Tab-separated table of C-alpha atoms and ligand atoms in Angstrom:
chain	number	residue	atom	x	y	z
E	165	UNK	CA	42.852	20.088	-18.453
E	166	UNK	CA	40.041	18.174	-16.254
E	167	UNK	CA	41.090	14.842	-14.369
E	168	UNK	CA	38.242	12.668	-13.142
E	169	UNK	CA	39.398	11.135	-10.152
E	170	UNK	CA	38.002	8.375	-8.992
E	171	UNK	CA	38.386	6.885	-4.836
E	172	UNK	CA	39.476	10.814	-4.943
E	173	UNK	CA	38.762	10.892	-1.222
E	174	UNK	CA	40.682	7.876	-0.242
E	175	UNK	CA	44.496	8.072	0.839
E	176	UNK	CA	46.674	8.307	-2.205
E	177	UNK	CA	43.452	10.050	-3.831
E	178	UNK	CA	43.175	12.612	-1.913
E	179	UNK	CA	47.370	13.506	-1.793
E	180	UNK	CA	47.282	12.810	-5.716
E	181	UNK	CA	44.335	15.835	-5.443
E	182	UNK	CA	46.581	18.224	-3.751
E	183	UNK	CA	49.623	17.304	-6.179
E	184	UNK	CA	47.629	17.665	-9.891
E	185	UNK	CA	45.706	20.678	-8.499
E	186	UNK	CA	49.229	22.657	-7.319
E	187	UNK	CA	50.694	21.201	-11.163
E	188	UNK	CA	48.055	23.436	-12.571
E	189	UNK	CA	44.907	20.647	-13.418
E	190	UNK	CA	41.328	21.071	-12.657
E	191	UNK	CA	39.631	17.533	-10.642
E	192	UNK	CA	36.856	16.238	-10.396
E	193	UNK	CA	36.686	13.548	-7.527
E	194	UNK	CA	33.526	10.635	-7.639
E	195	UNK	CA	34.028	8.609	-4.532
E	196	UNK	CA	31.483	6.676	-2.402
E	197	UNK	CA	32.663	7.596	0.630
E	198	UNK	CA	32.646	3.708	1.445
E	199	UNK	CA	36.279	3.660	3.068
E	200	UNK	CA	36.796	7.280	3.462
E	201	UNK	CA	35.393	10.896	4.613
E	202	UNK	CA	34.230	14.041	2.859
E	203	UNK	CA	36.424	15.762	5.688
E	204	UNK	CA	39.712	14.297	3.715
E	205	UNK	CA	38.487	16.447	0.694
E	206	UNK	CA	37.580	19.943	2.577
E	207	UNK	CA	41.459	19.602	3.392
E	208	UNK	CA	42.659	19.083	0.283
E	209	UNK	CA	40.445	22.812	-0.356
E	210	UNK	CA	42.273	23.949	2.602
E	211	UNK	CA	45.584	23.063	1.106
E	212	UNK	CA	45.200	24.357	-2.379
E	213	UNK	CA	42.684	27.194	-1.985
E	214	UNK	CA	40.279	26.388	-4.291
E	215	UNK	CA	36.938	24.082	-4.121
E	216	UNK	CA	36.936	20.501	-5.760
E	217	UNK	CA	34.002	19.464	-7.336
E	218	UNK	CA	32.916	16.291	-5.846
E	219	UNK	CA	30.420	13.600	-6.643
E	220	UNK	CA	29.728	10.939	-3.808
E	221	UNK	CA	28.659	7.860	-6.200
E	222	UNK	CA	29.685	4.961	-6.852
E	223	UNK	CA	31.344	4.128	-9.755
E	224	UNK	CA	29.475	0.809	-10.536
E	225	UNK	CA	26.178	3.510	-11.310
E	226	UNK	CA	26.689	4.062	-15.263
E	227	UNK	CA	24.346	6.809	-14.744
E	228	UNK	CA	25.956	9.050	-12.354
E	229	UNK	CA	29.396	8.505	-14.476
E	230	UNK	CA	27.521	9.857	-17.670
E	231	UNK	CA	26.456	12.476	-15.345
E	232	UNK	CA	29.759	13.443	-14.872
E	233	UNK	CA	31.471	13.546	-18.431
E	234	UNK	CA	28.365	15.596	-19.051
E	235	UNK	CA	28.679	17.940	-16.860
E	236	UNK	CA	33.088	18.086	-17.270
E	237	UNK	CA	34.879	18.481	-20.373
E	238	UNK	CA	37.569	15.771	-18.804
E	239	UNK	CA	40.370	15.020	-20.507
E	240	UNK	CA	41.870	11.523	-18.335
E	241	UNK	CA	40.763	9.811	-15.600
E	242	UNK	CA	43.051	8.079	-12.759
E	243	UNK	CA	41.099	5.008	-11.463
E	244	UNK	CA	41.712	4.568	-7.258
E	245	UNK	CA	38.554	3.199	-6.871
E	246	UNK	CA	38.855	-0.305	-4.929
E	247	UNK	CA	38.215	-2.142	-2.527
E	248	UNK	CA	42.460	-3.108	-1.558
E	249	UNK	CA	42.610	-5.273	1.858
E	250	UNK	CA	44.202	-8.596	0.908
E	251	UNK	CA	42.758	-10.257	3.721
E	252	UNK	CA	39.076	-9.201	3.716
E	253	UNK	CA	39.455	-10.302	-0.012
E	254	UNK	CA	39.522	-13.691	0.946
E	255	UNK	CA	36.742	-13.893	3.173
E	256	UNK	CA	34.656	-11.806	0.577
E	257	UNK	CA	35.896	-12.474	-2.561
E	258	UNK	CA	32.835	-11.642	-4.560
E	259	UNK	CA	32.143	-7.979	-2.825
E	260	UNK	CA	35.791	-7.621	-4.530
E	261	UNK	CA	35.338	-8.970	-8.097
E	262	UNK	CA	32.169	-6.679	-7.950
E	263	UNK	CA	33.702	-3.364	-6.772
E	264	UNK	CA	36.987	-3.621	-8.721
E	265	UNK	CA	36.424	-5.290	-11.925
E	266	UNK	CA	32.768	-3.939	-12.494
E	267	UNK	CA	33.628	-0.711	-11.441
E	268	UNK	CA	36.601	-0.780	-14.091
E	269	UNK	CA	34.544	-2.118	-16.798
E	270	UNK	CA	31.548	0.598	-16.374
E	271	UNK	CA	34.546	3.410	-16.159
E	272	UNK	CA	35.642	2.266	-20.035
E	273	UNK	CA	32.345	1.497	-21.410
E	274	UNK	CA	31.462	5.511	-20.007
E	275	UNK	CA	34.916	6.690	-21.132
E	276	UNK	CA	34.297	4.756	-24.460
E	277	UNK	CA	31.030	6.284	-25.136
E	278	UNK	CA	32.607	10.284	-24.174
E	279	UNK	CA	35.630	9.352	-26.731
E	280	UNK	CA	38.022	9.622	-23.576
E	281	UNK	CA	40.887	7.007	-23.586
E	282	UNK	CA	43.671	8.015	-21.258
E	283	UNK	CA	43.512	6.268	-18.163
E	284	UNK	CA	46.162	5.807	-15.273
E	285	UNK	CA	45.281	2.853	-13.090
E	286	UNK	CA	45.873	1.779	-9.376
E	287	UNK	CA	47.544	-1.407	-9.752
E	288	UNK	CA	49.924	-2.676	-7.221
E	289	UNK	CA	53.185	-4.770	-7.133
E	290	UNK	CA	51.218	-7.385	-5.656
E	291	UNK	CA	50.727	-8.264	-9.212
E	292	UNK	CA	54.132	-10.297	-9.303
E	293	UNK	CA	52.635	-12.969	-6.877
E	294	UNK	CA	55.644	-14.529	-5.009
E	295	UNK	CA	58.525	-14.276	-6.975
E	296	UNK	CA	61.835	-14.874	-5.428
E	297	UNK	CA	63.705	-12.882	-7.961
E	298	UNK	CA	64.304	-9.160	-6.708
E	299	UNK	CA	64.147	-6.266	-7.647
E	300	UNK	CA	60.892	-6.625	-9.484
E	301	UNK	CA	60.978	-5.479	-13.176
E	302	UNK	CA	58.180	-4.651	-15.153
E	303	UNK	CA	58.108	-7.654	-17.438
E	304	UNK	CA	58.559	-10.181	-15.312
E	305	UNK	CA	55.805	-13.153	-14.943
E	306	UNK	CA	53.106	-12.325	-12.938
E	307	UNK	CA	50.671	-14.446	-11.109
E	308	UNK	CA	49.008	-13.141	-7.993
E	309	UNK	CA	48.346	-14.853	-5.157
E	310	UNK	CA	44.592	-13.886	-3.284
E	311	UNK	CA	41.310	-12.612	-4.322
E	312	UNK	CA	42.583	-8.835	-3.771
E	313	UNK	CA	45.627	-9.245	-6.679
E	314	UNK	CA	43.485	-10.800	-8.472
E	315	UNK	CA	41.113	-8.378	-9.221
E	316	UNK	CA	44.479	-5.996	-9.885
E	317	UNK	CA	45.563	-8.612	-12.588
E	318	UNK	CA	42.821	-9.175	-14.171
E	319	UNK	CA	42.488	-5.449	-14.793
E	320	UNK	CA	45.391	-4.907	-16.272
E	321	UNK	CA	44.669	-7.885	-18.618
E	322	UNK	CA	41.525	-6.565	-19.672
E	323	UNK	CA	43.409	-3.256	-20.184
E	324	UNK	CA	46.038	-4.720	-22.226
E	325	UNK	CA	43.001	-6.211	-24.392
E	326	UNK	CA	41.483	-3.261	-24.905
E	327	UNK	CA	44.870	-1.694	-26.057
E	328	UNK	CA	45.531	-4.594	-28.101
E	329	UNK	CA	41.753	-4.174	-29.948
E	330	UNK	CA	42.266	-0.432	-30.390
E	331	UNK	CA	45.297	1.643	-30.336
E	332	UNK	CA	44.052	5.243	-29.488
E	333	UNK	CA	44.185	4.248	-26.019
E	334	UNK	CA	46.452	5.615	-23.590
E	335	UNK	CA	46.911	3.269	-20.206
E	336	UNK	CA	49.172	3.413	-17.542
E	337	UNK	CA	49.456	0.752	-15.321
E	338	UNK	CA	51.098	2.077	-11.809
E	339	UNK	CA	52.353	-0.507	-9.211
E	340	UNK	CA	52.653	0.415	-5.976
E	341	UNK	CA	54.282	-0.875	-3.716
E	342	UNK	CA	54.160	0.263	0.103
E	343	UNK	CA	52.905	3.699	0.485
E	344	UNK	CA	53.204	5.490	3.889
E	345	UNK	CA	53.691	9.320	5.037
E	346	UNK	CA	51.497	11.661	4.659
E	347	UNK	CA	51.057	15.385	3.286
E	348	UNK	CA	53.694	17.456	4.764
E	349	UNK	CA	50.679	19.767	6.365
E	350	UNK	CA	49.551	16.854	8.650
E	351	UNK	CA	46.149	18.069	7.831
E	352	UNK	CA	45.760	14.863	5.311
E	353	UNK	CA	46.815	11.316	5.716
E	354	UNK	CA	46.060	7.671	5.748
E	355	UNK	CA	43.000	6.694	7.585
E	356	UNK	CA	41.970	3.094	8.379
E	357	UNK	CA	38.441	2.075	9.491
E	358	UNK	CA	38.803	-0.480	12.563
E	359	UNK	CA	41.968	-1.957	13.426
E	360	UNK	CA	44.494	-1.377	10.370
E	361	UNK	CA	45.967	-4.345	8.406
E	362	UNK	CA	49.065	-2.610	7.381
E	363	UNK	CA	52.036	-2.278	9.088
E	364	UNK	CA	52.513	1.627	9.569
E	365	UNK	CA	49.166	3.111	10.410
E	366	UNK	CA	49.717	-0.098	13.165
E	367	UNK	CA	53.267	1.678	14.130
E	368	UNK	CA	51.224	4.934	14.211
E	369	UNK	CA	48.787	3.859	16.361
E	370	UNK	CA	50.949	2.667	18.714
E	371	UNK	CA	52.346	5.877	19.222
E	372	UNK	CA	48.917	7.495	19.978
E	373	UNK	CA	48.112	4.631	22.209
E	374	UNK	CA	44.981	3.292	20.132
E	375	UNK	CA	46.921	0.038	19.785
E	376	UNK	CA	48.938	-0.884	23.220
E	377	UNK	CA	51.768	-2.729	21.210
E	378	UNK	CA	52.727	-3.826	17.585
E	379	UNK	CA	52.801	-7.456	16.553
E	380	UNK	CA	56.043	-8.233	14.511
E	381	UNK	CA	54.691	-11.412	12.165
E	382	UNK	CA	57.683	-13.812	11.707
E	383	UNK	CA	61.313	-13.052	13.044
E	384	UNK	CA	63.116	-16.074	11.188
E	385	UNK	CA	62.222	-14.525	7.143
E	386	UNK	CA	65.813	-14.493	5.527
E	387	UNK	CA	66.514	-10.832	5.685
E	388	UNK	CA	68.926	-8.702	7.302
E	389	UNK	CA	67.274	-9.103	11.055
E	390	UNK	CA	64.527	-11.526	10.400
E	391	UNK	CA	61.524	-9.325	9.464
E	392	UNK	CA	60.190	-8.691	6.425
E	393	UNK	CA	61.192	-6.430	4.177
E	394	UNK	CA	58.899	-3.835	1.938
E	395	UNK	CA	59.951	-0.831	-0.603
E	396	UNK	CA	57.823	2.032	1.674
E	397	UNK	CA	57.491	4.548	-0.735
E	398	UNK	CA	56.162	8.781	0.259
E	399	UNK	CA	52.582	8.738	-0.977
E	400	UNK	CA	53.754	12.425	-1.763
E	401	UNK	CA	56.261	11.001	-4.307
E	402	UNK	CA	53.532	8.476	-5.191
E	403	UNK	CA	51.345	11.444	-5.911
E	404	UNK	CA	53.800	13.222	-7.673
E	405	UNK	CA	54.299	10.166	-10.026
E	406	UNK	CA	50.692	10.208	-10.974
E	407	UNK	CA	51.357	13.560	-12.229
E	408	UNK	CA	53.694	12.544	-14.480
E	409	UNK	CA	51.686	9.259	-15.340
E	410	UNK	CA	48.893	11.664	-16.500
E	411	UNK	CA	51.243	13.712	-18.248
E	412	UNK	CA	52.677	10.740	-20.077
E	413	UNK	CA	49.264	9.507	-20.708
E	414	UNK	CA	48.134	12.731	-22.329
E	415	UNK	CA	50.718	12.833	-24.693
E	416	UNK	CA	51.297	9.226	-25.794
E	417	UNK	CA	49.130	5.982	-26.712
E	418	UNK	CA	50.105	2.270	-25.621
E	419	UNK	CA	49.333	0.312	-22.436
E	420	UNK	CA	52.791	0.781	-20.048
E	421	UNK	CA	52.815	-0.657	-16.545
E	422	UNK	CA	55.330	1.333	-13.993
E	423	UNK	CA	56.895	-0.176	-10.998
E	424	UNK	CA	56.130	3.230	-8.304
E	425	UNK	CA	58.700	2.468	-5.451
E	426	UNK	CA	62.502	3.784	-4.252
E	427	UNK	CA	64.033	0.203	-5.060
E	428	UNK	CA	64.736	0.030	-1.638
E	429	UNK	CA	63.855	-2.447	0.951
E	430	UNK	CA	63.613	-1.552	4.821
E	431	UNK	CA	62.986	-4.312	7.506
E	432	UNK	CA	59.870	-4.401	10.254
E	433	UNK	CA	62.349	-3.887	12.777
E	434	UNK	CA	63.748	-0.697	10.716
E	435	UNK	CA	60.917	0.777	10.359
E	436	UNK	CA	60.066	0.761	13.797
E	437	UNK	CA	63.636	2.041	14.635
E	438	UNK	CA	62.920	4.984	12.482
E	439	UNK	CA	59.161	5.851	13.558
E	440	UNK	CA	60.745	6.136	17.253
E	441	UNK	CA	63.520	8.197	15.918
E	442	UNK	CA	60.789	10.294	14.249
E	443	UNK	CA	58.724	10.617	16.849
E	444	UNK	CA	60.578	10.037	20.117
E	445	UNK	CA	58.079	7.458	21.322
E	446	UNK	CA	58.764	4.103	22.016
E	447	UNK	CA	57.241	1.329	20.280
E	448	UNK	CA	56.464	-1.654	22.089
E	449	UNK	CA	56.312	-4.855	20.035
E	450	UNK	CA	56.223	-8.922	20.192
E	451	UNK	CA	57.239	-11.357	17.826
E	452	UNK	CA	54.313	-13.119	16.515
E	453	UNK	CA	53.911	-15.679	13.905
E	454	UNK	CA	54.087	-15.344	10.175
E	455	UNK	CA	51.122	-13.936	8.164
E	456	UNK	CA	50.264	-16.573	5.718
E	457	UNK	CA	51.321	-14.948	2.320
E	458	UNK	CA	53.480	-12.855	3.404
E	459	UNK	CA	56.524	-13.086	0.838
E	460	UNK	CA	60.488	-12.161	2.996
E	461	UNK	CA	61.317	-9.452	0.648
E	462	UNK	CA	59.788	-6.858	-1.966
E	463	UNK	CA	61.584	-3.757	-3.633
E	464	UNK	CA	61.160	-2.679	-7.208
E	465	UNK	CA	63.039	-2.055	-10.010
E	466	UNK	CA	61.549	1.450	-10.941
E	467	UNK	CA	64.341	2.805	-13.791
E	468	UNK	CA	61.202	2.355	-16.038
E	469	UNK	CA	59.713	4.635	-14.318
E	470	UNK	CA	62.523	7.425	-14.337
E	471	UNK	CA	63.266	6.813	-18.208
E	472	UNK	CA	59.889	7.208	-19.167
E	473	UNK	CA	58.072	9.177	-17.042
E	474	UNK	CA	61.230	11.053	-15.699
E	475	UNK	CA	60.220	10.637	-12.490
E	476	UNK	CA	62.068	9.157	-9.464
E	477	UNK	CA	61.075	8.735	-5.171
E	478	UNK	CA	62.802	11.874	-3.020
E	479	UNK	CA	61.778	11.322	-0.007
E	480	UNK	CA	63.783	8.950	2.746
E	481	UNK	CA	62.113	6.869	5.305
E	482	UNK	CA	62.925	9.017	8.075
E	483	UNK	CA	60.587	11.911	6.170
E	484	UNK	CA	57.749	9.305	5.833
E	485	UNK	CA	58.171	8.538	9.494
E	486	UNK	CA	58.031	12.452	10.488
E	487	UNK	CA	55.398	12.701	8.235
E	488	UNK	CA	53.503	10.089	9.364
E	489	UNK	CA	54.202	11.121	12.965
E	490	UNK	CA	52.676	15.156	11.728
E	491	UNK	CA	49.425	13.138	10.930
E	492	UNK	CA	48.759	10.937	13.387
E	493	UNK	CA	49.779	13.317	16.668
E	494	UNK	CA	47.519	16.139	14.849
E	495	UNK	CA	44.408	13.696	14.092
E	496	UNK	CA	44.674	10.476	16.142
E	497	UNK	CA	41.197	9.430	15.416
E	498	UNK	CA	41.890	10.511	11.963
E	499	UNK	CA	39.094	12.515	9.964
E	500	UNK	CA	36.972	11.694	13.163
E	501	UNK	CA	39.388	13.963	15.530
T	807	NAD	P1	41.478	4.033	-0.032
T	807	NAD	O1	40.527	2.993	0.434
T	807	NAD	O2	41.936	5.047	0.942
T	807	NAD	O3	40.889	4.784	-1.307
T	807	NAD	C1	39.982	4.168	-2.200
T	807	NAD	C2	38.777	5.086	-2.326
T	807	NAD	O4	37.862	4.533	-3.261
T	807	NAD	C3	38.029	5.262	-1.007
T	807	NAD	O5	37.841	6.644	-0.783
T	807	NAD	C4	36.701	4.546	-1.237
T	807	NAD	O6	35.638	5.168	-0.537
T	807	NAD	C5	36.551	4.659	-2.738
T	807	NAD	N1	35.761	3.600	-3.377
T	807	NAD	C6	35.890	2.255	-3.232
T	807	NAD	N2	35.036	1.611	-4.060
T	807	NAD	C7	34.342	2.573	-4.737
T	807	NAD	C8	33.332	2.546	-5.728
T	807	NAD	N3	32.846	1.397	-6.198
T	807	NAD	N4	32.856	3.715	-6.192
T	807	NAD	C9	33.341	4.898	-5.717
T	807	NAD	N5	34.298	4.993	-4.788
T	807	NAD	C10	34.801	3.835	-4.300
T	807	NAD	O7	42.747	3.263	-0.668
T	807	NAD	P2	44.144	3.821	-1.161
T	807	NAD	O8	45.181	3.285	-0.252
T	807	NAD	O9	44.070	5.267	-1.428
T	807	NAD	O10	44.281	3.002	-2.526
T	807	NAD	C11	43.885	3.547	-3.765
T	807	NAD	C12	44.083	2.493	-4.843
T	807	NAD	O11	45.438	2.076	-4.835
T	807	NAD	C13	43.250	1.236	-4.639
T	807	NAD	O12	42.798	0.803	-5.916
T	807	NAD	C14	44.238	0.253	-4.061
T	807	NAD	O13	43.890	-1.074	-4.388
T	807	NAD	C15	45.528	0.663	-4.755
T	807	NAD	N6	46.730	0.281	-3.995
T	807	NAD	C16	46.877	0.690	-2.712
T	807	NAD	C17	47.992	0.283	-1.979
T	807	NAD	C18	48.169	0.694	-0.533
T	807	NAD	O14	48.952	0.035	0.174
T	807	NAD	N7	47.496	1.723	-0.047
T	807	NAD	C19	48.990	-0.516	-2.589
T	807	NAD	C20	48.817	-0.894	-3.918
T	807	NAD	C21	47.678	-0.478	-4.619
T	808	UFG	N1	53.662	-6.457	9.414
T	808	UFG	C1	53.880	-6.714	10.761
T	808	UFG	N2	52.914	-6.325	11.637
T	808	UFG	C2	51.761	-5.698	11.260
T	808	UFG	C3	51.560	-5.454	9.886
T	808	UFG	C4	52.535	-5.848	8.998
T	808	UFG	O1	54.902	-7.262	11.145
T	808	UFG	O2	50.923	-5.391	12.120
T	808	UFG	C5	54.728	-6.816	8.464
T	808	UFG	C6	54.296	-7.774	7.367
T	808	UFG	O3	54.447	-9.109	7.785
T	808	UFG	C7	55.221	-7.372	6.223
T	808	UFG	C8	55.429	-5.865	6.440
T	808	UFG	O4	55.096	-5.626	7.806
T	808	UFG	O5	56.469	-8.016	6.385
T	808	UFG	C9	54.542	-5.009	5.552
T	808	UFG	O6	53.184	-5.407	5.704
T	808	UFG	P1	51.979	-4.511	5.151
T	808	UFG	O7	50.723	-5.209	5.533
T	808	UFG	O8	52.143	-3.111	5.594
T	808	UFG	O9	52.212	-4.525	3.577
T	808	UFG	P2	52.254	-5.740	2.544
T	808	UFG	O10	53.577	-5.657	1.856
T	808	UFG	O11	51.887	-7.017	3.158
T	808	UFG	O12	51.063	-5.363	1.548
T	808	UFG	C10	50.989	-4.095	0.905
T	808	UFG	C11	49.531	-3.738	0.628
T	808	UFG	C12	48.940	-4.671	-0.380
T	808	UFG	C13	49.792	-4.726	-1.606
T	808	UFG	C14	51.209	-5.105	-1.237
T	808	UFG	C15	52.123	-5.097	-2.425
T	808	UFG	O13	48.773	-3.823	1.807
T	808	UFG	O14	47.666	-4.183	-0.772
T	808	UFG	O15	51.710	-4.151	-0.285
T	808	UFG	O16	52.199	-3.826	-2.959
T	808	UFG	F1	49.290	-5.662	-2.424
């Protein structure tokens, strides 16, 4: 069995490599390269032993996609491929309709034409928009709130279109919600270009002393000490749940989205608690002012997920913190170390 990955190179790409490879798939990985580094994918050959076939395109270039289900007998494809910081998505909003919904569209059309319909599909619980209701479930109303969820939204509408206008399709719509860690080798991990927008790669680079301290955006959210509060999820157990995604879409039709996440919500302030623990470095912080968006409190509701994929997070925040820690002490430029 042959799984086209697309953004293959990228963070939860590259671990999602390591995890379908070890589960016995072949991959094929087209990336661009655009927000990651060929060096993430000669470690994932480290790790497994074995060479990954690798096409740096773009997914937007019908051509080189053709080229590819040419070339591979694949059987699914998981679609990474994006362009995923919510702020940048404002200020360019039409670099992100471009990259993320033309890049989807060209990937079915090309699918279409090779008679492959099984897709699994980065979406992300920033699909729900601000709802106050928590945990998030599946079917709740969604409505998303920047350029970035958008383009995640409308995706999974024009999915559930095509589903609707023919049922040999096979679509599974993941949402993520926070992924941190990093492969228990250290040799792979999360890798932001310029200063990073998210709040544990900031913790992380802290620690190295990239960043000299970490800005805590709003102490007065109603939560347990202020901050806000996010279900962090392993991107190993994120990984591990594409596995079973792809194994769920291989053996079933319909259009499904899955909440990914522990259904467990962690504070700023707790997180920071438990990188230190991790790591025995002390991270200095100040209280800054909200981020505009930012919503108190977000944790899923991911039974779906364990009824019907049978899968389920194992991993605790203090092993995404040590895991994190593995990374970032090993590599503190990242790929660029
Ligand atoms: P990433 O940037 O590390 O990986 C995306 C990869 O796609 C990169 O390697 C990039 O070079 C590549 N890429 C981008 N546009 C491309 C194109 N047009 N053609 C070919 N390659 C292209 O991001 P990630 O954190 O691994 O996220 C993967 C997916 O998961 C994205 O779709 C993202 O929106 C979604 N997601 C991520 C998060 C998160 O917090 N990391 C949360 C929810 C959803
Ligand atoms: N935060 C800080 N300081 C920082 C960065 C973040 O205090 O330097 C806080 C935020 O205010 C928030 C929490 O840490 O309370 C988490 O923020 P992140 O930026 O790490 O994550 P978000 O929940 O804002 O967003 C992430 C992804 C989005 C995705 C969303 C929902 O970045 O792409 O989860 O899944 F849409």
């Amino acid at each position: 069995m042959a799984i086209l990955i697309t953004g293959g190179a990228g963070y939860i790409g590259s671990h999602t490599c390591v995890r379908l490879i070890e589960s016995g798939y072949d991959v094929v990985v087209i990336d661009n390269l655009d927000n990651s580094s060929a060096e993430s994918l000669r470690r994932v050959e480290a790790i497994v032993g074995k060479k990954v076939p690798f096409y740096q395109n773009d997914v937007r270039d019908k051509d080189a996609l053709r080229r590819i289900f040419t070339e591979n007998r694949i059987d699914a494809v998981i679609h990474f491929a994006g362009l995923k910081a919510v702020g940048e998505s404002a200020k360019i909003p039409v670099a992100y309709y471009d990259n993320n919904l033309i890049s989807t569209l060209y990937l079915l059309e090309v699918m279409a034409e090779f008679d492959v319909k099984r897709l699994v599909f980065s979406s992300s619980a920033t699909v729900y928009g601000l709802s106050k209701t928590m945990p998030l479930v599946e079917d709740m109303p969604l409505g998303a709130i920047n350029p970035y969820g958008r383009t995640k939204y409308f995706i999974e509408e024009m999915l559930r279109d095509l589903y609707a206008s023919d049922d040999g399709w096979s679509l599974a719509l993941l949402r993520y919600f926070n992924p941190i860690g990093a492969h228990e080798s250290g040799t792979i991990g999360e890798n932001p270009r310029g200063i990073p927008n998210n709040l544990m790669p900031y913790i992380s680079q802290v620690a190295v002393g990239r960043l000299p301290h970490l800005n805590v955006y709003g102490n007065d959210y109603d939560t347990v000490d202020g901050t806000g509060v996010r279900d962090y999820i392993h991107v190993v157990d994120l990984a591990e749940g594409h596995v079973k995604a792809v194994a769920w879409a291989l053996e079933h039709t319909g259009c499904e989205p899955f909440n990914l996440g522990t259904g467990k919500g962690c504070s700023v302030l707790q997180l920071k608690d438990a990188f230190e623990q991790a790591s025995g470095v002390k991270i200095p912080y100040v209280i800054a002012p909200r981020r505009p968006g930012d919503p108190d409190t977000v944790y899923a509701d991911a039974s779906k997920a364990k009824a019907v994929l049978g899968w389920e997070a194992q991993r605790d925040i203090a092993q995404m913190c040590v895991d994190t820690w593995r990374w970032q002490k090993n590599n503190p430029n990242g790929f660029e170390s």
